[in-house]
mmCIF file of C-alpha atoms in Angstrom:
data_model
loop_
_atom_site.group_PDB
_atom_site.id
_atom_site.type_symbol
_atom_site.label_atom_id
_atom_site.label_comp_id
_atom_site.label_asym_id
_atom_site.label_seq_id
_atom_site.Cartn_x
_atom_site.Cartn_y
_atom_site.Cartn_z
ATOM 1 C CA ASN A 40 -0.102 0.248 0.120
ATOM 2 C CA MET A 41 2.962 2.662 0.582
ATOM 3 C CA GLY A 42 4.416 1.325 -2.614
ATOM 4 C CA ASP A 43 0.970 2.084 -4.456
ATOM 5 C CA ALA A 44 0.791 5.596 -2.334
ATOM 6 C CA PHE A 45 4.113 6.725 -3.724
ATOM 7 C CA GLN A 46 2.905 5.638 -7.376
ATOM 8 C CA ALA A 47 0.136 7.510 -7.081
ATOM 9 C CA LEU A 48 2.189 10.570 -6.265
ATOM 10 C CA GLY A 49 4.606 10.149 -9.017
ATOM 11 C CA GLU A 50 7.677 8.814 -7.018
ATOM 12 C CA TYR A 51 8.310 6.216 -8.622
ATOM 13 C CA ASP A 52 11.826 5.339 -6.845
ATOM 14 C CA GLN A 53 10.226 5.572 -3.267
ATOM 15 C CA ALA A 54 7.339 3.188 -4.678
ATOM 16 C CA ILE A 55 10.101 0.872 -6.280
ATOM 17 C CA VAL A 56 11.651 0.681 -2.854
ATOM 18 C CA GLN A 57 8.411 -0.161 -1.061
ATOM 19 C CA TYR A 58 7.275 -2.966 -3.726
ATOM 20 C CA GLN A 59 10.487 -4.886 -3.278
ATOM 21 C CA LYS A 60 10.353 -4.774 0.156
ATOM 22 C CA ALA A 61 6.748 -6.159 -0.144
ATOM 23 C CA LEU A 62 8.218 -9.040 -2.254
ATOM 24 C CA GLU A 63 10.999 -9.946 0.008
ATOM 25 C CA ILE A 64 8.511 -10.899 2.211
ATOM 26 C CA ASN A 65 6.128 -12.564 -0.265
ATOM 27 C CA PRO A 66 8.236 -13.368 -3.245
ATOM 28 C CA ASP A 67 4.896 -14.861 -4.693
ATOM 29 C CA TYR A 68 3.044 -12.114 -4.612
ATOM 30 C CA PHE A 69 1.236 -11.078 -7.601
ATOM 31 C CA LEU A 70 0.348 -7.311 -7.233
ATOM 32 C CA GLY A 71 3.652 -6.858 -6.048
ATOM 33 C CA HIS A 72 5.301 -7.960 -9.168
ATOM 34 C CA TYR A 73 2.922 -5.832 -11.525
ATOM 35 C CA ASN A 74 2.981 -2.916 -9.570
ATOM 36 C CA LEU A 75 6.603 -2.610 -9.680
ATOM 37 C CA GLY A 76 6.768 -3.557 -13.146
ATOM 38 C CA VAL A 77 4.357 -0.213 -13.638
ATOM 39 C CA SER A 78 6.560 1.889 -11.716
ATOM 40 C CA LEU A 79 9.857 0.373 -13.351
ATOM 41 C CA TYR A 80 7.650 1.313 -16.934
ATOM 42 C CA ARG A 81 7.187 4.721 -16.007
ATOM 43 C CA LYS A 82 10.669 5.430 -15.159
ATOM 44 C CA GLY A 83 11.446 4.382 -18.204
ATOM 45 C CA GLU A 84 13.198 1.027 -17.487
ATOM 46 C CA HIS A 85 11.299 -1.344 -19.807
ATOM 47 C CA GLU A 86 13.765 -4.270 -19.543
ATOM 48 C CA ALA A 87 13.066 -4.441 -15.911
ATOM 49 C CA ALA A 88 9.513 -3.786 -16.654
ATOM 50 C CA ILE A 89 9.175 -6.786 -18.737
ATOM 51 C CA ALA A 90 10.768 -8.870 -16.245
ATOM 52 C CA GLN A 91 8.419 -8.144 -13.861
ATOM 53 C CA PHE A 92 5.462 -8.437 -15.506
ATOM 54 C CA ARG A 93 6.443 -11.580 -16.887
ATOM 55 C CA ARG A 94 6.809 -12.594 -13.674
ATOM 56 C CA ALA A 95 3.654 -11.778 -12.455
ATOM 57 C CA LEU A 96 2.201 -13.224 -15.312
ATOM 58 C CA GLU A 97 3.743 -16.802 -14.119
ATOM 59 C CA ILE A 98 1.665 -16.424 -10.682
ATOM 60 C CA LYS A 99 -1.205 -15.080 -12.384
ATOM 61 C CA PRO A 100 -1.345 -16.246 -16.751
ATOM 62 C CA GLY A 101 -4.897 -14.709 -16.491
ATOM 63 C CA SER A 102 -4.731 -11.108 -15.982
ATOM 64 C CA GLY A 103 -5.526 -9.007 -19.286
ATOM 65 C CA TRP A 104 -4.031 -5.797 -17.709
ATOM 66 C CA THR A 105 -0.408 -7.428 -16.975
ATOM 67 C CA ARG A 106 -0.589 -8.804 -20.501
ATOM 68 C CA ASN A 107 -1.528 -5.026 -21.827
ATOM 69 C CA ASN A 108 1.546 -3.571 -19.680
ATOM 70 C CA LEU A 109 3.800 -6.365 -20.858
ATOM 71 C CA GLY A 110 2.653 -5.321 -24.766
ATOM 72 C CA ASN A 111 3.034 -1.806 -23.680
ATOM 73 C CA ALA A 112 7.178 -2.643 -22.693
ATOM 74 C CA LEU A 113 7.888 -4.516 -25.403
ATOM 75 C CA TRP A 114 6.530 -1.894 -28.049
ATOM 76 C CA GLN A 115 8.828 0.332 -26.393
ATOM 77 C CA LYS A 116 11.805 -1.870 -27.091
ATOM 78 C CA GLN A 117 10.468 -1.768 -30.530
ATOM 79 C CA ASP A 118 9.393 -5.335 -29.914
ATOM 80 C CA TYR A 119 6.102 -5.207 -32.091
ATOM 81 C CA GLY A 120 5.486 -8.909 -32.454
ATOM 82 C CA GLY A 121 5.787 -9.789 -29.114
ATOM 83 C CA ALA A 122 3.586 -6.744 -28.382
ATOM 84 C CA ILE A 123 0.692 -7.819 -30.652
ATOM 85 C CA LEU A 124 0.921 -10.971 -29.321
ATOM 86 C CA GLN A 125 0.658 -9.843 -25.631
ATOM 87 C CA TYR A 126 -2.210 -7.468 -26.437
ATOM 88 C CA GLN A 127 -4.065 -10.209 -28.320
ATOM 89 C CA LYS A 128 -3.506 -12.833 -25.337
ATOM 90 C CA ALA A 129 -5.147 -9.633 -23.039
ATOM 91 C CA LEU A 130 -8.085 -9.545 -25.525
ATOM 92 C CA GLU A 131 -8.443 -13.585 -25.544
ATOM 93 C CA ILE A 132 -8.933 -12.796 -21.833
ATOM 94 C CA ASN A 133 -10.963 -9.940 -21.690
ATOM 95 C CA PRO A 134 -12.362 -9.191 -25.195
ATOM 96 C CA ASP A 135 -13.441 -5.325 -23.996
ATOM 97 C CA LEU A 136 -10.243 -4.135 -22.624
ATOM 98 C CA ILE A 137 -10.311 -0.756 -24.033
ATOM 99 C CA ASN A 138 -6.943 -0.340 -23.842
ATOM 100 C CA ALA A 139 -5.768 -3.414 -25.213
ATOM 101 C CA LEU A 140 -7.811 -2.906 -27.995
ATOM 102 C CA ASN A 141 -6.462 0.579 -28.787
ATOM 103 C CA ASN A 142 -3.101 -0.484 -28.669
ATOM 104 C CA LEU A 143 -3.390 -3.520 -30.945
ATOM 105 C CA ALA A 144 -5.427 -1.358 -33.240
ATOM 106 C CA TYR A 145 -2.901 1.276 -33.554
ATOM 107 C CA LEU A 146 -0.020 -1.220 -33.757
ATOM 108 C CA LEU A 147 -1.943 -3.099 -36.918
ATOM 109 C CA ALA A 148 -2.470 0.214 -38.652
ATOM 110 C CA THR A 149 1.253 1.638 -37.804
ATOM 111 C CA ALA A 150 3.404 -1.191 -37.348
ATOM 112 C CA PRO A 151 6.755 -0.464 -39.409
ATOM 113 C CA ASP A 152 7.009 -4.117 -40.506
ATOM 114 C CA ALA A 153 4.479 -4.388 -43.328
ATOM 115 C CA SER A 154 3.738 -7.995 -42.270
ATOM 116 C CA LEU A 155 2.351 -7.165 -38.837
ATOM 117 C CA ARG A 156 -0.053 -4.865 -40.220
ATOM 118 C CA ASN A 157 -3.726 -5.324 -40.828
ATOM 119 C CA GLY A 158 -5.528 -2.261 -41.474
ATOM 120 C CA THR A 159 -9.026 -3.959 -41.423
ATOM 121 C CA ARG A 160 -8.630 -5.700 -38.259
ATOM 122 C CA ALA A 161 -7.237 -2.613 -36.922
ATOM 123 C CA VAL A 162 -10.421 -0.699 -37.972
ATOM 124 C CA THR A 163 -12.459 -3.341 -36.388
ATOM 125 C CA LEU A 164 -10.749 -3.399 -33.123
ATOM 126 C CA ALA A 165 -10.387 0.194 -33.218
ATOM 127 C CA GLU A 166 -14.300 0.759 -33.849
ATOM 128 C CA HIS A 167 -15.145 -1.400 -30.993
ATOM 129 C CA ALA A 168 -12.925 0.362 -28.784
ATOM 130 C CA ASN A 169 -14.383 3.876 -29.859
ATOM 131 C CA ARG A 170 -18.114 2.189 -29.090
ATOM 132 C CA LEU A 171 -16.935 1.254 -25.666
ATOM 133 C CA SER A 172 -15.646 4.384 -24.824
ATOM 134 C CA GLY A 173 -18.467 6.474 -26.121
ATOM 135 C CA GLY A 174 -16.989 8.110 -28.794
ATOM 136 C CA GLY A 175 -15.400 10.889 -27.034
ATOM 137 C CA ASN A 176 -11.653 9.461 -26.760
ATOM 138 C CA PRO A 177 -9.405 11.549 -28.628
ATOM 139 C CA VAL A 178 -6.460 9.152 -28.052
ATOM 140 C CA ILE A 179 -9.059 6.433 -29.228
ATOM 141 C CA LEU A 180 -10.155 8.653 -32.356
ATOM 142 C CA HIS A 181 -6.402 9.151 -33.091
ATOM 143 C CA THR A 182 -6.287 5.167 -33.478
ATOM 144 C CA LEU A 183 -9.275 5.125 -35.362
ATOM 145 C CA ALA A 184 -8.071 7.696 -38.016
ATOM 146 C CA ALA A 185 -4.978 5.658 -38.455
ATOM 147 C CA ALA A 186 -6.584 2.652 -38.822
ATOM 148 C CA TYR A 187 -8.945 3.839 -41.750
ATOM 149 C CA ALA A 188 -6.071 5.584 -42.932
ATOM 150 C CA GLU A 189 -4.014 1.766 -43.381
ATOM 151 C CA THR A 190 -7.206 0.664 -45.018
ATOM 152 C CA GLY A 191 -6.659 3.957 -47.722
ATOM 153 C CA ASP A 192 -10.171 5.568 -46.518
ATOM 154 C CA TYR A 193 -8.066 8.380 -46.041
ATOM 155 C CA GLU A 194 -11.626 10.642 -46.191
ATOM 156 C CA GLN A 195 -12.835 8.859 -42.813
ATOM 157 C CA ALA A 196 -9.169 9.202 -41.435
ATOM 158 C CA THR A 197 -9.281 12.688 -42.018
ATOM 159 C CA THR A 198 -12.982 13.345 -40.462
ATOM 160 C CA THR A 199 -12.024 11.389 -37.696
ATOM 161 C CA ALA A 200 -8.711 12.950 -37.093
ATOM 162 C CA ARG A 201 -10.667 16.469 -36.999
ATOM 163 C CA ARG A 202 -12.895 14.972 -34.326
ATOM 164 C CA GLY A 203 -9.886 13.757 -32.135
ATOM 165 C CA LEU A 204 -8.436 17.045 -32.593
ATOM 166 C CA ALA A 205 -11.227 19.289 -31.418
ATOM 167 C CA LEU A 206 -11.463 16.947 -28.247
ATOM 168 C CA ALA A 207 -7.464 16.725 -27.809
ATOM 169 C CA GLN A 208 -7.951 20.690 -27.811
ATOM 170 C CA ALA A 209 -10.851 20.718 -25.924
ATOM 171 C CA GLN A 210 -9.162 18.602 -23.276
ATOM 172 C CA LYS A 211 -6.156 20.583 -23.162
ATOM 173 C CA ASN A 212 -4.232 17.418 -24.538
ATOM 174 C CA ASP A 213 -1.451 19.606 -26.184
ATOM 175 C CA GLY A 214 0.845 16.644 -27.470
ATOM 176 C CA LEU A 215 -1.807 14.336 -28.807
ATOM 177 C CA ALA A 216 -3.522 17.768 -30.512
ATOM 178 C CA ALA A 217 -0.197 18.314 -32.379
ATOM 179 C CA THR A 218 0.388 14.755 -33.274
ATOM 180 C CA LEU A 219 -3.096 14.800 -34.905
ATOM 181 C CA GLN A 220 -2.304 18.321 -36.831
ATOM 182 C CA LYS A 221 0.652 16.435 -38.452
ATOM 183 C CA GLU A 222 -1.208 13.066 -39.013
ATOM 184 C CA LEU A 223 -4.422 15.036 -40.672
ATOM 185 C CA GLN A 224 -1.533 16.687 -42.942
ATOM 186 C CA LEU A 225 -0.369 12.885 -43.805
ATOM 187 C CA TYR A 226 -3.902 11.670 -44.600
ATOM 188 C CA GLN A 227 -4.478 14.808 -46.748
ATOM 189 C CA ALA A 228 -1.269 13.570 -48.748
ATOM 190 C CA LYS A 229 -3.141 10.165 -48.798
ATOM 191 C CA THR A 230 -0.396 9.099 -46.615
ATOM 192 C CA PRO A 231 -0.679 6.501 -43.602
ATOM 193 C CA VAL A 232 1.049 6.850 -40.577
ATOM 194 C CA ARG A 233 4.070 4.795 -39.198
ATOM 195 C CA ASP A 234 4.911 4.472 -35.764
ATOM 196 C CA GLY A 235 8.143 5.724 -35.137
ATOM 197 C CA ARG A 236 9.631 4.323 -31.220
#
């Protein structure tokens, strides 16, 4: 609980110390490994986060959130295939896990390796995430626009990106708004997005 409190404050070094102490007491504590992985991920220590998420999955393989977060850490390491596999496994556990739907859709639309891309599936997943979110999440609209672009539907991509941009600006999400403005130019030039991590 102390680790959770430090994590909520963004004090990841302190959170890590507390989770490590909890794991000294109980090495098979699922939440200890999971939360340690989250803190390490937020600090940018992706390799260490991957190890903690994998250990958590040894204890509780049916955790969709752990698989989603393992996918995020693998994505940061540019292991696109590994990330896609983890998102797919997360969705086998919970087909309505919005984060995994969105993450998988984005990678299927934008992966640098053409053999990993599947625009049609990306649209299906992103539309499902958009329905679950009520249609007002600019992050999901960003993904949906990229998915439409991957299928060659640049008109839908442009319309969707504009909706996402308006919402991002209203929510003062400047980073996402800037990204959407750049991507709108790509769609208007009939060019898809590629992930550049």
